[in-house]
PDB file of C-alpha atoms in Angstrom:
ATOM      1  CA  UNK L  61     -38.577  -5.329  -1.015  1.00 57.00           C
ATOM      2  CA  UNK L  62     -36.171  -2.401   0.434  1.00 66.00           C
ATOM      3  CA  UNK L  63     -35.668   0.784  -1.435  1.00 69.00           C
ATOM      4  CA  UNK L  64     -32.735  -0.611  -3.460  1.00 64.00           C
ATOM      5  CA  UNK L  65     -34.980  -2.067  -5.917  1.00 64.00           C
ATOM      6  CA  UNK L  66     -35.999   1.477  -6.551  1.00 66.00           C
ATOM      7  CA  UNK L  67     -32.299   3.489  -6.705  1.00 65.00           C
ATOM      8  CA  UNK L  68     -29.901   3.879 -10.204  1.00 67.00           C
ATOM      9  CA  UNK L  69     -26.608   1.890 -10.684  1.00 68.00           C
ATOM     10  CA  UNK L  70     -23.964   4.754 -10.316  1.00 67.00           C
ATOM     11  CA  UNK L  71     -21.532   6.239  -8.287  1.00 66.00           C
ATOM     12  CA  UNK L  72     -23.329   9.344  -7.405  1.00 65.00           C
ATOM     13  CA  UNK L  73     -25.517   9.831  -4.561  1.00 70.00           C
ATOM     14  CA  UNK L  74     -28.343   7.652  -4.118  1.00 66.00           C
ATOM     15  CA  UNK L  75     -27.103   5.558  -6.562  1.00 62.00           C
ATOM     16  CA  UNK L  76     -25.799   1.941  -6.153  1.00 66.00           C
ATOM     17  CA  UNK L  77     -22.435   1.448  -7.708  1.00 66.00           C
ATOM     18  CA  UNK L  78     -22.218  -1.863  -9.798  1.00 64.00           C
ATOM     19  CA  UNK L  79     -18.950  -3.986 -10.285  1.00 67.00           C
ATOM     20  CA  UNK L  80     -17.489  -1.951 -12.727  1.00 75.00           C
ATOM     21  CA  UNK L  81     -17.398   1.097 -11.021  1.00 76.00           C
ATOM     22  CA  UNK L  82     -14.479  -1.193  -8.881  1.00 86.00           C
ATOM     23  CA  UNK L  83     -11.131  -0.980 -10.424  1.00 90.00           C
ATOM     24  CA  UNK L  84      -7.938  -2.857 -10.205  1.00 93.00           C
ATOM     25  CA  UNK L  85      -4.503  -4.136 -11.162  1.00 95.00           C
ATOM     26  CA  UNK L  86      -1.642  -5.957 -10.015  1.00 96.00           C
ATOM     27  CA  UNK L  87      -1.117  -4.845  -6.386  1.00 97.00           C
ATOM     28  CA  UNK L  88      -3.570  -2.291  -6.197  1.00 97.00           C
ATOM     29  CA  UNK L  89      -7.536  -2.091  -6.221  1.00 96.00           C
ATOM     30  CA  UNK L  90      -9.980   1.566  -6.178  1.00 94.00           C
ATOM     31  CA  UNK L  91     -13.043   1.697  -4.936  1.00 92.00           C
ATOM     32  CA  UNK L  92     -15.987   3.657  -6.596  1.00 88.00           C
ATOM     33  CA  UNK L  93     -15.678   6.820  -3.860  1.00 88.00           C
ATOM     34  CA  UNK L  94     -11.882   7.307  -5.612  1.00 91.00           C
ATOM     35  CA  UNK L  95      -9.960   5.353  -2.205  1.00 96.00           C
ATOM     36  CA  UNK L  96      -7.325   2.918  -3.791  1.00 97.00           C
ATOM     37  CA  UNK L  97      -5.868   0.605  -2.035  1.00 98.00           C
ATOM     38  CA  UNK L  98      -2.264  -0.725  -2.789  1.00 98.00           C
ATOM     39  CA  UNK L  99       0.123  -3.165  -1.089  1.00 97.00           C
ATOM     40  CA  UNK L 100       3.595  -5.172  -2.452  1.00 97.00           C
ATOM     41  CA  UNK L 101       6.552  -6.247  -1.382  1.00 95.00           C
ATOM     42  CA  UNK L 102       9.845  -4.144  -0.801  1.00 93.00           C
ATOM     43  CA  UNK L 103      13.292  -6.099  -0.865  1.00 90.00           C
ATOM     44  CA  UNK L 104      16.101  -4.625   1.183  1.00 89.00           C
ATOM     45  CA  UNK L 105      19.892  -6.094   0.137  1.00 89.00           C
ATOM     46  CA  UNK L 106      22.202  -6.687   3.203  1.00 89.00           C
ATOM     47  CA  UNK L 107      23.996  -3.291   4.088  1.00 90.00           C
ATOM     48  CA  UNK L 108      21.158  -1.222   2.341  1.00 91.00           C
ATOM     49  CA  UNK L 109      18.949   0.947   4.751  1.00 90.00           C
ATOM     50  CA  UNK L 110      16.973   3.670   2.734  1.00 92.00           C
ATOM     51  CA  UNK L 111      15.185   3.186  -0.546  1.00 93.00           C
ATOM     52  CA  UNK L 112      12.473   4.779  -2.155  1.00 95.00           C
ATOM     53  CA  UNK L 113       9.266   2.482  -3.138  1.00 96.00           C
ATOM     54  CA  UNK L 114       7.343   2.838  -6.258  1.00 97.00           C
ATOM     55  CA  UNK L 115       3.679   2.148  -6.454  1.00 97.00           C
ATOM     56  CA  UNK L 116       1.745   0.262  -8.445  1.00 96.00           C
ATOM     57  CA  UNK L 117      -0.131   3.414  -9.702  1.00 96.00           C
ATOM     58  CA  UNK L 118      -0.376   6.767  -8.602  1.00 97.00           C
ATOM     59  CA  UNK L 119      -2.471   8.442  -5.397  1.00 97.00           C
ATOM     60  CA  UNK L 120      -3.729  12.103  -6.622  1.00 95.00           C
ATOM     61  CA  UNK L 121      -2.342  13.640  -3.031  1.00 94.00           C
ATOM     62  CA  UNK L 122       0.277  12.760  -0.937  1.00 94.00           C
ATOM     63  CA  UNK L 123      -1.890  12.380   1.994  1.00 94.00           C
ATOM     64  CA  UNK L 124      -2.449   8.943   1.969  1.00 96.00           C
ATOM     65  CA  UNK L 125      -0.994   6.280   4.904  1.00 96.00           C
ATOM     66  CA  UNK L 126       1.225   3.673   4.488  1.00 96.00           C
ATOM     67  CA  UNK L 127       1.827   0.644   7.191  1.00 95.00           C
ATOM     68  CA  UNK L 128       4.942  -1.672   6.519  1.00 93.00           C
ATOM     69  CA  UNK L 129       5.728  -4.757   8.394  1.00 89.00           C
ATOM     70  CA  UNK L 130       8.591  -7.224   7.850  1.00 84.00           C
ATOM     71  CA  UNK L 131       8.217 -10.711   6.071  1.00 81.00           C
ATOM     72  CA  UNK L 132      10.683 -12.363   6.824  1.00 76.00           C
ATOM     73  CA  UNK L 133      12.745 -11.232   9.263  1.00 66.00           C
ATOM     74  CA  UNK L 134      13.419 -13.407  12.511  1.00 61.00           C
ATOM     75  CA  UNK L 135      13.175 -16.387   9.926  1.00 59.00           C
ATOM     76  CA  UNK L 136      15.451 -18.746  10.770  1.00 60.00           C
ATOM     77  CA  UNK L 137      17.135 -19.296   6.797  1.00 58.00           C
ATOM     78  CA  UNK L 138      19.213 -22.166   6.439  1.00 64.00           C
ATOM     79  CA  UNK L 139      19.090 -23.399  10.084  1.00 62.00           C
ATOM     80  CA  UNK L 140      20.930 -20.314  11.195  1.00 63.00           C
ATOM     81  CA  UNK L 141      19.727 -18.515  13.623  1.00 65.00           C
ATOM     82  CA  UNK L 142      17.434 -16.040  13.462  1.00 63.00           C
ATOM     83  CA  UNK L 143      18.407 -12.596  13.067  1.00 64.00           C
ATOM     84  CA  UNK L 144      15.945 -10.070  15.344  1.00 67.00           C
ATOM     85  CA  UNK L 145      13.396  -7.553  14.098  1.00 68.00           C
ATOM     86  CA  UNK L 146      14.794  -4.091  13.039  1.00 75.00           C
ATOM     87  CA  UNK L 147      13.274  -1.091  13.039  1.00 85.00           C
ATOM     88  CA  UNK L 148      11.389   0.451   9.827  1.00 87.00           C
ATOM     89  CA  UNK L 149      10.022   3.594   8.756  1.00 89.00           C
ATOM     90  CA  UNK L 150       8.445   6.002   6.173  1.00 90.00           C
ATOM     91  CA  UNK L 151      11.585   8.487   5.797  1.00 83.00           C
ATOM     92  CA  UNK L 152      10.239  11.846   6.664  1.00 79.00           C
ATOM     93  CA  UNK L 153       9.161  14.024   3.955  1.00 87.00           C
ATOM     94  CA  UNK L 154       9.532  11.330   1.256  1.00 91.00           C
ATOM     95  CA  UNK L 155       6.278  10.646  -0.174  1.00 94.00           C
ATOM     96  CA  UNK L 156       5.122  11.649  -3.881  1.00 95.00           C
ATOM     97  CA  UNK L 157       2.066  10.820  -5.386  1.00 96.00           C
ATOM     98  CA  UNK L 158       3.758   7.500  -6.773  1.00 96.00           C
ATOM     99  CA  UNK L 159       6.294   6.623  -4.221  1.00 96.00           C
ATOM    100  CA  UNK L 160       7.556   6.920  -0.978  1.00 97.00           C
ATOM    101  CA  UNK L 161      11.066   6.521   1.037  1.00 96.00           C
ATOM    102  CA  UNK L 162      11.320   3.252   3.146  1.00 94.00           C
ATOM    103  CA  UNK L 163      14.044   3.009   5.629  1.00 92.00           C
ATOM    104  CA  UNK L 164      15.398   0.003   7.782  1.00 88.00           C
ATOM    105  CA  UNK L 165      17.968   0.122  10.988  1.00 86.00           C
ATOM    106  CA  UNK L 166      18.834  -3.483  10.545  1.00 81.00           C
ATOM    107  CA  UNK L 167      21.529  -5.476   8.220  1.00 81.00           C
ATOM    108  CA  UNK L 168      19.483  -5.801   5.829  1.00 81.00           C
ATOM    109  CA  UNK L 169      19.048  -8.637   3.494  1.00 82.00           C
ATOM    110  CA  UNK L 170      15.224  -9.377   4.446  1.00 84.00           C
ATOM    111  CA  UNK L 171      11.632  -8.146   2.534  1.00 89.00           C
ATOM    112  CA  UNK L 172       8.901  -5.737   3.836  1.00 92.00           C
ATOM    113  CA  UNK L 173       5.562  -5.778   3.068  1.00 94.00           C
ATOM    114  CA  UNK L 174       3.502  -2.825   2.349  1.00 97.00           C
ATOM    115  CA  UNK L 175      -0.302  -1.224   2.128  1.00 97.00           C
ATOM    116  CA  UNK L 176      -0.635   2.122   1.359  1.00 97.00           C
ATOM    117  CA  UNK L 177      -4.442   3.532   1.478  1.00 98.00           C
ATOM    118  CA  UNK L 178      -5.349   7.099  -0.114  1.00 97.00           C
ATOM    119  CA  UNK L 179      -7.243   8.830  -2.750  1.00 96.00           C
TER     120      UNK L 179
END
């Protein structure tokens, strides 16, 4: 038998953290050393190129990381063709603790997926 027959349940040190020390919601889960993951879905209507995101909860900095990648785009809808990739981007300076500022070079009318990692 290993040595974690022998430790507490808890989140401290030393300690093995049991399931409810794991939190989570809709579109967003936290670990028991405070790092929450949360991820979604961002819609951007045609001729719209910067909007700000909202999170499912809040981070306690702003120095979390968020990746975005397109989910649809270069879909071919309707049997038209398929319009290319655009570019995206977190808009510089734009994150709070419960959103941040999304921006797309494209026409718009497509959806962007999101995970944003942080404490």
């Amino acid at each position: 038998m290993g040595t974690a027959a022998q430790r507490n349940v808890g989140t401290g040190a030393n300690q093995i953290p049991d399931m409810n020390s794991f939190t989570s919601g809709s579109g967003w889960c936290r670990y028991p050393d405070g790092t929450i993951f949360q991820y979604g879905t961002v819609g951007f209507g045609v001729g719209v190129n910067n909007q700000f995101v909202t999170l499912p909860r809040a981070f306690t900095t702003t120095s979390y990381r968020v990746v975005c990648t397109w989910n649809d785009i270069g879909t071919s809808q309707s049997g038209s063709s398929a319009q290319a990739p655009a570019d995206i981007a977190i808009g510089q300076n734009t994150k709070s603790i419960n959103q941040f500022g999304l921006w797309q070079g494209g026409g718009g009318g497509f959806n962007v997926d999101y995970i944003a990692i942080g404490k």
